[in-house]
JSON list of C-alpha atoms in Angstrom, two decimals:
[
{"chain": "A", "resi": 14, "resn": "UNK", "atom": "CA", "xyz": [18.39, -64.93, 146.93]},
{"chain": "A", "resi": 15, "resn": "UNK", "atom": "CA", "xyz": [18.71, -67.90, 144.62]},
{"chain": "A", "resi": 16, "resn": "UNK", "atom": "CA", "xyz": [17.45, -68.05, 141.05]},
{"chain": "A", "resi": 17, "resn": "UNK", "atom": "CA", "xyz": [14.16, -69.48, 139.81]},
{"chain": "A", "resi": 18, "resn": "UNK", "atom": "CA", "xyz": [14.74, -69.27, 136.03]},
{"chain": "A", "resi": 19, "resn": "UNK", "atom": "CA", "xyz": [11.68, -67.13, 135.21]},
{"chain": "A", "resi": 20, "resn": "UNK", "atom": "CA", "xyz": [13.44, -64.71, 132.84]},
{"chain": "A", "resi": 21, "resn": "UNK", "atom": "CA", "xyz": [15.58, -65.08, 129.74]},
{"chain": "A", "resi": 22, "resn": "UNK", "atom": "CA", "xyz": [18.46, -62.61, 129.29]},
{"chain": "A", "resi": 23, "resn": "UNK", "atom": "CA", "xyz": [16.39, -60.46, 126.89]},
{"chain": "A", "resi": 24, "resn": "UNK", "atom": "CA", "xyz": [13.41, -60.54, 129.26]},
{"chain": "A", "resi": 25, "resn": "UNK", "atom": "CA", "xyz": [15.70, -59.56, 132.14]},
{"chain": "A", "resi": 26, "resn": "UNK", "atom": "CA", "xyz": [16.97, -56.51, 130.22]},
{"chain": "A", "resi": 27, "resn": "UNK", "atom": "CA", "xyz": [13.50, -55.40, 129.08]},
{"chain": "A", "resi": 28, "resn": "UNK", "atom": "CA", "xyz": [11.95, -55.94, 132.53]},
{"chain": "A", "resi": 29, "resn": "UNK", "atom": "CA", "xyz": [14.72, -53.92, 134.21]},
{"chain": "A", "resi": 30, "resn": "UNK", "atom": "CA", "xyz": [14.22, -51.11, 131.69]},
{"chain": "A", "resi": 31, "resn": "UNK", "atom": "CA", "xyz": [10.49, -51.17, 132.45]},
{"chain": "A", "resi": 32, "resn": "UNK", "atom": "CA", "xyz": [11.04, -51.15, 136.24]},
{"chain": "A", "resi": 33, "resn": "UNK", "atom": "CA", "xyz": [13.42, -48.21, 136.01]},
{"chain": "A", "resi": 34, "resn": "UNK", "atom": "CA", "xyz": [11.01, -46.18, 133.88]},
{"chain": "A", "resi": 35, "resn": "UNK", "atom": "CA", "xyz": [8.92, -45.68, 137.04]},
{"chain": "A", "resi": 36, "resn": "UNK", "atom": "CA", "xyz": [9.47, -42.68, 139.32]},
{"chain": "A", "resi": 37, "resn": "UNK", "atom": "CA", "xyz": [10.30, -44.80, 142.37]},
{"chain": "A", "resi": 38, "resn": "UNK", "atom": "CA", "xyz": [12.55, -47.84, 142.54]},
{"chain": "A", "resi": 39, "resn": "UNK", "atom": "CA", "xyz": [11.32, -50.90, 144.42]},
{"chain": "A", "resi": 40, "resn": "UNK", "atom": "CA", "xyz": [14.59, -52.56, 145.44]},
{"chain": "A", "resi": 41, "resn": "UNK", "atom": "CA", "xyz": [12.83, -55.79, 146.43]},
{"chain": "A", "resi": 42, "resn": "UNK", "atom": "CA", "xyz": [11.23, -56.04, 142.99]},
{"chain": "A", "resi": 43, "resn": "UNK", "atom": "CA", "xyz": [14.61, -55.49, 141.25]},
{"chain": "A", "resi": 44, "resn": "UNK", "atom": "CA", "xyz": [16.16, -58.20, 143.43]},
{"chain": "A", "resi": 45, "resn": "UNK", "atom": "CA", "xyz": [13.30, -60.55, 142.53]},
{"chain": "A", "resi": 46, "resn": "UNK", "atom": "CA", "xyz": [13.67, -59.86, 138.80]},
{"chain": "A", "resi": 47, "resn": "UNK", "atom": "CA", "xyz": [17.46, -60.33, 138.85]},
{"chain": "A", "resi": 48, "resn": "UNK", "atom": "CA", "xyz": [16.98, -63.51, 140.88]},
{"chain": "A", "resi": 49, "resn": "UNK", "atom": "CA", "xyz": [14.55, -64.73, 138.23]},
{"chain": "A", "resi": 50, "resn": "UNK", "atom": "CA", "xyz": [17.28, -64.97, 135.59]},
{"chain": "A", "resi": 51, "resn": "UNK", "atom": "CA", "xyz": [19.25, -68.25, 135.61]},
{"chain": "A", "resi": 52, "resn": "UNK", "atom": "CA", "xyz": [22.78, -67.53, 134.50]},
{"chain": "A", "resi": 53, "resn": "UNK", "atom": "CA", "xyz": [23.72, -68.84, 131.07]},
{"chain": "A", "resi": 54, "resn": "UNK", "atom": "CA", "xyz": [27.18, -67.90, 129.73]},
{"chain": "A", "resi": 55, "resn": "UNK", "atom": "CA", "xyz": [25.81, -67.89, 126.16]},
{"chain": "A", "resi": 56, "resn": "UNK", "atom": "CA", "xyz": [23.89, -64.73, 127.13]},
{"chain": "A", "resi": 57, "resn": "UNK", "atom": "CA", "xyz": [26.67, -62.68, 128.70]},
{"chain": "A", "resi": 58, "resn": "UNK", "atom": "CA", "xyz": [29.99, -64.15, 127.50]},
{"chain": "A", "resi": 59, "resn": "UNK", "atom": "CA", "xyz": [30.33, -61.44, 124.83]},
{"chain": "A", "resi": 60, "resn": "UNK", "atom": "CA", "xyz": [30.52, -58.85, 127.65]},
{"chain": "A", "resi": 61, "resn": "UNK", "atom": "CA", "xyz": [32.88, -60.83, 129.91]},
{"chain": "A", "resi": 62, "resn": "UNK", "atom": "CA", "xyz": [36.25, -59.29, 129.06]},
{"chain": "A", "resi": 63, "resn": "UNK", "atom": "CA", "xyz": [38.93, -60.06, 131.63]},
{"chain": "A", "resi": 64, "resn": "UNK", "atom": "CA", "xyz": [42.23, -58.32, 132.38]},
{"chain": "A", "resi": 65, "resn": "UNK", "atom": "CA", "xyz": [45.06, -60.37, 133.94]},
{"chain": "A", "resi": 66, "resn": "UNK", "atom": "CA", "xyz": [45.99, -57.58, 136.39]},
{"chain": "A", "resi": 67, "resn": "UNK", "atom": "CA", "xyz": [42.67, -56.22, 137.76]},
{"chain": "A", "resi": 68, "resn": "UNK", "atom": "CA", "xyz": [38.95, -56.75, 137.77]},
{"chain": "A", "resi": 69, "resn": "UNK", "atom": "CA", "xyz": [37.04, -55.16, 134.87]},
{"chain": "A", "resi": 70, "resn": "UNK", "atom": "CA", "xyz": [33.77, -53.26, 134.44]},
{"chain": "A", "resi": 71, "resn": "UNK", "atom": "CA", "xyz": [32.08, -54.08, 131.14]},
{"chain": "A", "resi": 72, "resn": "UNK", "atom": "CA", "xyz": [29.03, -51.97, 130.26]},
{"chain": "A", "resi": 73, "resn": "UNK", "atom": "CA", "xyz": [26.07, -53.95, 128.92]},
{"chain": "A", "resi": 74, "resn": "UNK", "atom": "CA", "xyz": [23.31, -51.30, 128.89]},
{"chain": "A", "resi": 75, "resn": "UNK", "atom": "CA", "xyz": [22.90, -47.64, 129.89]},
{"chain": "A", "resi": 76, "resn": "UNK", "atom": "CA", "xyz": [19.24, -48.19, 130.80]},
{"chain": "A", "resi": 77, "resn": "UNK", "atom": "CA", "xyz": [17.91, -45.02, 129.14]},
{"chain": "A", "resi": 78, "resn": "UNK", "atom": "CA", "xyz": [20.01, -42.96, 131.53]},
{"chain": "A", "resi": 79, "resn": "UNK", "atom": "CA", "xyz": [18.26, -44.40, 134.61]},
{"chain": "A", "resi": 80, "resn": "UNK", "atom": "CA", "xyz": [20.76, -47.21, 135.38]},
{"chain": "A", "resi": 81, "resn": "UNK", "atom": "CA", "xyz": [23.95, -48.87, 134.21]},
{"chain": "A", "resi": 82, "resn": "UNK", "atom": "CA", "xyz": [24.00, -52.64, 133.80]},
{"chain": "A", "resi": 83, "resn": "UNK", "atom": "CA", "xyz": [27.57, -53.92, 133.98]},
{"chain": "A", "resi": 84, "resn": "UNK", "atom": "CA", "xyz": [29.28, -57.31, 133.79]},
{"chain": "A", "resi": 85, "resn": "UNK", "atom": "CA", "xyz": [32.24, -57.35, 136.18]},
{"chain": "A", "resi": 86, "resn": "UNK", "atom": "CA", "xyz": [35.01, -59.90, 135.60]},
{"chain": "A", "resi": 87, "resn": "UNK", "atom": "CA", "xyz": [37.18, -60.89, 138.53]},
{"chain": "A", "resi": 88, "resn": "UNK", "atom": "CA", "xyz": [40.42, -62.76, 137.87]},
{"chain": "A", "resi": 89, "resn": "UNK", "atom": "CA", "xyz": [41.87, -65.07, 140.49]},
{"chain": "A", "resi": 90, "resn": "UNK", "atom": "CA", "xyz": [42.31, -63.13, 143.75]},
{"chain": "A", "resi": 91, "resn": "UNK", "atom": "CA", "xyz": [41.15, -59.80, 142.27]},
{"chain": "A", "resi": 92, "resn": "UNK", "atom": "CA", "xyz": [39.12, -57.42, 144.42]},
{"chain": "A", "resi": 93, "resn": "UNK", "atom": "CA", "xyz": [37.78, -53.90, 144.72]},
{"chain": "A", "resi": 94, "resn": "UNK", "atom": "CA", "xyz": [38.78, -51.24, 147.20]},
{"chain": "A", "resi": 95, "resn": "UNK", "atom": "CA", "xyz": [36.43, -50.49, 150.05]},
{"chain": "A", "resi": 96, "resn": "UNK", "atom": "CA", "xyz": [33.98, -48.04, 148.48]},
{"chain": "A", "resi": 97, "resn": "UNK", "atom": "CA", "xyz": [30.65, -46.26, 148.62]},
{"chain": "A", "resi": 98, "resn": "UNK", "atom": "CA", "xyz": [28.02, -45.97, 145.87]},
{"chain": "A", "resi": 99, "resn": "UNK", "atom": "CA", "xyz": [27.60, -42.18, 145.64]},
{"chain": "A", "resi": 100, "resn": "UNK", "atom": "CA", "xyz": [23.94, -42.36, 146.72]},
{"chain": "A", "resi": 101, "resn": "UNK", "atom": "CA", "xyz": [23.10, -45.03, 144.12]},
{"chain": "A", "resi": 102, "resn": "UNK", "atom": "CA", "xyz": [21.44, -48.41, 144.50]},
{"chain": "A", "resi": 103, "resn": "UNK", "atom": "CA", "xyz": [23.81, -51.32, 143.83]},
{"chain": "A", "resi": 104, "resn": "UNK", "atom": "CA", "xyz": [22.38, -54.71, 142.87]},
{"chain": "A", "resi": 105, "resn": "UNK", "atom": "CA", "xyz": [24.75, -57.63, 142.26]},
{"chain": "A", "resi": 106, "resn": "UNK", "atom": "CA", "xyz": [23.92, -61.03, 140.72]},
{"chain": "A", "resi": 107, "resn": "UNK", "atom": "CA", "xyz": [26.52, -63.76, 140.50]},
{"chain": "A", "resi": 108, "resn": "UNK", "atom": "CA", "xyz": [26.82, -65.16, 136.99]},
{"chain": "A", "resi": 109, "resn": "UNK", "atom": "CA", "xyz": [29.75, -67.55, 137.50]},
{"chain": "A", "resi": 110, "resn": "UNK", "atom": "CA", "xyz": [32.04, -68.50, 140.36]},
{"chain": "A", "resi": 111, "resn": "UNK", "atom": "CA", "xyz": [32.01, -66.98, 143.84]},
{"chain": "A", "resi": 112, "resn": "UNK", "atom": "CA", "xyz": [32.64, -63.53, 145.31]},
{"chain": "A", "resi": 113, "resn": "UNK", "atom": "CA", "xyz": [33.17, -62.49, 148.90]},
{"chain": "A", "resi": 114, "resn": "UNK", "atom": "CA", "xyz": [31.53, -59.25, 150.03]},
{"chain": "A", "resi": 115, "resn": "UNK", "atom": "CA", "xyz": [32.78, -57.58, 153.20]},
{"chain": "A", "resi": 116, "resn": "UNK", "atom": "CA", "xyz": [30.62, -54.75, 154.51]},
{"chain": "A", "resi": 117, "resn": "UNK", "atom": "CA", "xyz": [31.91, -51.91, 156.70]},
{"chain": "A", "resi": 118, "resn": "UNK", "atom": "CA", "xyz": [30.35, -49.20, 158.81]},
{"chain": "A", "resi": 119, "resn": "UNK", "atom": "CA", "xyz": [30.88, -45.62, 157.68]},
{"chain": "A", "resi": 120, "resn": "UNK", "atom": "CA", "xyz": [33.68, -43.93, 159.66]},
{"chain": "A", "resi": 121, "resn": "UNK", "atom": "CA", "xyz": [32.18, -41.60, 162.25]},
{"chain": "A", "resi": 122, "resn": "UNK", "atom": "CA", "xyz": [33.38, -38.04, 162.72]},
{"chain": "A", "resi": 123, "resn": "UNK", "atom": "CA", "xyz": [35.12, -39.19, 165.91]},
{"chain": "A", "resi": 124, "resn": "UNK", "atom": "CA", "xyz": [36.97, -41.99, 164.09]},
{"chain": "A", "resi": 125, "resn": "UNK", "atom": "CA", "xyz": [38.35, -40.16, 161.05]},
{"chain": "A", "resi": 126, "resn": "UNK", "atom": "CA", "xyz": [41.86, -41.45, 161.73]},
{"chain": "A", "resi": 127, "resn": "UNK", "atom": "CA", "xyz": [41.02, -44.95, 162.89]},
{"chain": "A", "resi": 128, "resn": "UNK", "atom": "CA", "xyz": [40.41, -48.29, 161.22]},
{"chain": "A", "resi": 129, "resn": "UNK", "atom": "CA", "xyz": [37.08, -49.02, 159.55]},
{"chain": "A", "resi": 130, "resn": "UNK", "atom": "CA", "xyz": [34.79, -51.33, 161.50]},
{"chain": "A", "resi": 131, "resn": "UNK", "atom": "CA", "xyz": [33.73, -54.48, 159.67]},
{"chain": "A", "resi": 132, "resn": "UNK", "atom": "CA", "xyz": [30.04, -55.39, 159.75]},
{"chain": "A", "resi": 133, "resn": "UNK", "atom": "CA", "xyz": [30.17, -58.89, 158.23]},
{"chain": "A", "resi": 134, "resn": "UNK", "atom": "CA", "xyz": [31.38, -60.96, 155.26]},
{"chain": "A", "resi": 135, "resn": "UNK", "atom": "CA", "xyz": [29.29, -63.15, 152.95]},
{"chain": "A", "resi": 136, "resn": "UNK", "atom": "CA", "xyz": [30.26, -65.40, 150.03]},
{"chain": "A", "resi": 137, "resn": "UNK", "atom": "CA", "xyz": [27.90, -65.33, 147.04]},
{"chain": "A", "resi": 138, "resn": "UNK", "atom": "CA", "xyz": [27.75, -68.15, 144.50]},
{"chain": "A", "resi": 139, "resn": "UNK", "atom": "CA", "xyz": [26.32, -68.49, 141.01]},
{"chain": "A", "resi": 140, "resn": "UNK", "atom": "CA", "xyz": [22.78, -67.05, 140.71]},
{"chain": "A", "resi": 141, "resn": "UNK", "atom": "CA", "xyz": [22.80, -65.39, 144.17]},
{"chain": "A", "resi": 142, "resn": "UNK", "atom": "CA", "xyz": [21.64, -61.75, 144.30]},
{"chain": "A", "resi": 143, "resn": "UNK", "atom": "CA", "xyz": [22.53, -59.08, 146.85]},
{"chain": "A", "resi": 144, "resn": "UNK", "atom": "CA", "xyz": [21.96, -55.36, 147.36]},
{"chain": "A", "resi": 145, "resn": "UNK", "atom": "CA", "xyz": [23.67, -52.42, 149.04]},
{"chain": "A", "resi": 146, "resn": "UNK", "atom": "CA", "xyz": [23.30, -48.65, 149.16]},
{"chain": "A", "resi": 147, "resn": "UNK", "atom": "CA", "xyz": [25.04, -45.94, 151.15]},
{"chain": "A", "resi": 148, "resn": "UNK", "atom": "CA", "xyz": [22.53, -46.08, 154.01]},
{"chain": "A", "resi": 149, "resn": "UNK", "atom": "CA", "xyz": [23.61, -49.71, 154.58]},
{"chain": "A", "resi": 150, "resn": "UNK", "atom": "CA", "xyz": [27.34, -48.95, 154.56]},
{"chain": "A", "resi": 151, "resn": "UNK", "atom": "CA", "xyz": [30.50, -49.44, 152.56]},
{"chain": "A", "resi": 152, "resn": "UNK", "atom": "CA", "xyz": [31.78, -52.66, 151.03]},
{"chain": "A", "resi": 153, "resn": "UNK", "atom": "CA", "xyz": [34.59, -54.47, 149.30]},
{"chain": "A", "resi": 154, "resn": "UNK", "atom": "CA", "xyz": [34.03, -57.30, 146.81]},
{"chain": "A", "resi": 155, "resn": "UNK", "atom": "CA", "xyz": [36.73, -59.86, 146.01]},
{"chain": "A", "resi": 156, "resn": "UNK", "atom": "CA", "xyz": [37.24, -63.17, 144.28]},
{"chain": "A", "resi": 157, "resn": "UNK", "atom": "CA", "xyz": [38.44, -65.55, 147.02]},
{"chain": "A", "resi": 158, "resn": "UNK", "atom": "CA", "xyz": [39.61, -68.16, 144.52]},
{"chain": "A", "resi": 159, "resn": "UNK", "atom": "CA", "xyz": [43.22, -68.37, 143.41]},
{"chain": "A", "resi": 160, "resn": "UNK", "atom": "CA", "xyz": [42.40, -70.85, 140.64]},
{"chain": "A", "resi": 161, "resn": "UNK", "atom": "CA", "xyz": [39.14, -69.63, 139.02]},
{"chain": "A", "resi": 162, "resn": "UNK", "atom": "CA", "xyz": [37.74, -66.35, 137.74]},
{"chain": "A", "resi": 163, "resn": "UNK", "atom": "CA", "xyz": [34.30, -65.02, 138.66]},
{"chain": "A", "resi": 164, "resn": "UNK", "atom": "CA", "xyz": [31.69, -63.00, 136.76]},
{"chain": "A", "resi": 165, "resn": "UNK", "atom": "CA", "xyz": [28.96, -60.83, 138.28]},
{"chain": "A", "resi": 166, "resn": "UNK", "atom": "CA", "xyz": [26.20, -58.61, 136.92]},
{"chain": "A", "resi": 167, "resn": "UNK", "atom": "CA", "xyz": [25.81, -55.21, 138.61]},
{"chain": "A", "resi": 168, "resn": "UNK", "atom": "CA", "xyz": [23.06, -52.65, 138.26]},
{"chain": "A", "resi": 169, "resn": "UNK", "atom": "CA", "xyz": [23.67, -49.10, 139.53]},
{"chain": "A", "resi": 170, "resn": "UNK", "atom": "CA", "xyz": [20.85, -46.56, 139.70]},
{"chain": "A", "resi": 171, "resn": "UNK", "atom": "CA", "xyz": [21.25, -43.75, 139.19]},
{"chain": "A", "resi": 172, "resn": "UNK", "atom": "CA", "xyz": [24.43, -44.29, 137.14]},
{"chain": "A", "resi": 173, "resn": "UNK", "atom": "CA", "xyz": [27.53, -42.64, 138.59]},
{"chain": "A", "resi": 174, "resn": "UNK", "atom": "CA", "xyz": [30.97, -41.67, 137.33]},
{"chain": "A", "resi": 175, "resn": "UNK", "atom": "CA", "xyz": [32.81, -41.33, 140.66]},
{"chain": "A", "resi": 176, "resn": "UNK", "atom": "CA", "xyz": [32.86, -42.99, 144.04]},
{"chain": "A", "resi": 177, "resn": "UNK", "atom": "CA", "xyz": [34.76, -42.70, 147.30]},
{"chain": "A", "resi": 178, "resn": "UNK", "atom": "CA", "xyz": [37.31, -45.37, 148.23]},
{"chain": "A", "resi": 179, "resn": "UNK", "atom": "CA", "xyz": [38.44, -45.86, 151.82]},
{"chain": "A", "resi": 180, "resn": "UNK", "atom": "CA", "xyz": [41.65, -47.02, 153.49]},
{"chain": "A", "resi": 181, "resn": "UNK", "atom": "CA", "xyz": [40.70, -49.85, 155.86]},
{"chain": "A", "resi": 182, "resn": "UNK", "atom": "CA", "xyz": [43.43, -48.95, 158.37]},
{"chain": "A", "resi": 183, "resn": "UNK", "atom": "CA", "xyz": [42.84, -45.20, 158.60]},
{"chain": "A", "resi": 184, "resn": "UNK", "atom": "CA", "xyz": [39.35, -44.53, 157.23]},
{"chain": "A", "resi": 185, "resn": "UNK", "atom": "CA", "xyz": [40.81, -41.89, 154.91]},
{"chain": "A", "resi": 186, "resn": "UNK", "atom": "CA", "xyz": [38.87, -41.50, 151.69]},
{"chain": "A", "resi": 187, "resn": "UNK", "atom": "CA", "xyz": [39.64, -40.39, 148.17]},
{"chain": "A", "resi": 188, "resn": "UNK", "atom": "CA", "xyz": [37.56, -39.88, 145.05]},
{"chain": "A", "resi": 189, "resn": "UNK", "atom": "CA", "xyz": [38.00, -42.34, 142.19]},
{"chain": "A", "resi": 190, "resn": "UNK", "atom": "CA", "xyz": [36.70, -42.14, 138.65]},
{"chain": "A", "resi": 191, "resn": "UNK", "atom": "CA", "xyz": [34.49, -44.99, 137.46]},
{"chain": "A", "resi": 192, "resn": "UNK", "atom": "CA", "xyz": [35.75, -46.30, 134.09]},
{"chain": "A", "resi": 193, "resn": "UNK", "atom": "CA", "xyz": [34.64, -49.09, 131.76]},
{"chain": "A", "resi": 194, "resn": "UNK", "atom": "CA", "xyz": [36.96, -51.75, 130.35]},
{"chain": "A", "resi": 195, "resn": "UNK", "atom": "CA", "xyz": [34.47, -52.33, 127.53]},
{"chain": "A", "resi": 196, "resn": "UNK", "atom": "CA", "xyz": [31.11, -51.08, 126.26]},
{"chain": "A", "resi": 197, "resn": "UNK", "atom": "CA", "xyz": [28.63, -53.53, 124.73]},
{"chain": "A", "resi": 198, "resn": "UNK", "atom": "CA", "xyz": [31.37, -56.09, 124.12]},
{"chain": "A", "resi": 199, "resn": "UNK", "atom": "CA", "xyz": [33.95, -53.70, 122.60]},
{"chain": "A", "resi": 200, "resn": "UNK", "atom": "CA", "xyz": [37.09, -52.88, 124.55]},
{"chain": "A", "resi": 201, "resn": "UNK", "atom": "CA", "xyz": [37.42, -49.19, 125.40]},
{"chain": "A", "resi": 202, "resn": "UNK", "atom": "CA", "xyz": [40.52, -47.27, 124.43]},
{"chain": "A", "resi": 203, "resn": "UNK", "atom": "CA", "xyz": [42.94, -46.68, 127.33]},
{"chain": "A", "resi": 204, "resn": "UNK", "atom": "CA", "xyz": [42.70, -43.28, 129.01]}
]
C-alpha cells in the first residue's frame, strides 16, 4: 500500500495508540493508518541509529503495553534470519530505501529435517506498508542494496521478547531474544 500523506508523525503515533486501546485489532485499519503517513526523515531520524555490522531495532514507543513501535535500520546488505512473530501482528512501513521480504511456509511435521519452502519475495520501497502474522507464515527481511542503507517502521502487537529463527536448509528452529539497539533515541548499554 502506498502513502497518501493524511497523518503527521505525531498524529500517526496518537492514532495508533487509540487503535490499540480497543479490544480487537483491525489489521486493515492499522495498515491504512500507517499508509497515511508520508515518510519525513525529520520525524524519525532521531531514532535511526545504525550499526556497521548488523541491522538495529530502535524502540520509538511502547504503546501503553499493547504494541511496540520500532525503527529498524538496515545497513548495506544487512538482513534478518528467517523468523516467526510469536503470535503477534507485524506491520512494516518503509521509511527510506528498499527492503526485500521473502516469505516461507512453516515446516510441516513430516519435513522437520528438510529445507523450508519459499512462498514468494517482494521488494518494498519508501512509504509502502506490509503485514504478516504467524498464520501467514515465516519471513526474512533484507536490504538488497550494497550501496545504501534502509529504514523501516515496525509495529508488533502484542509486544514480544523472543521469537523463533529457522535454518533455511534444515528447518531447524531456535529461540532468540529480542533486544533493542536504542530506546527513544538513546543507545542501550550492551548486554
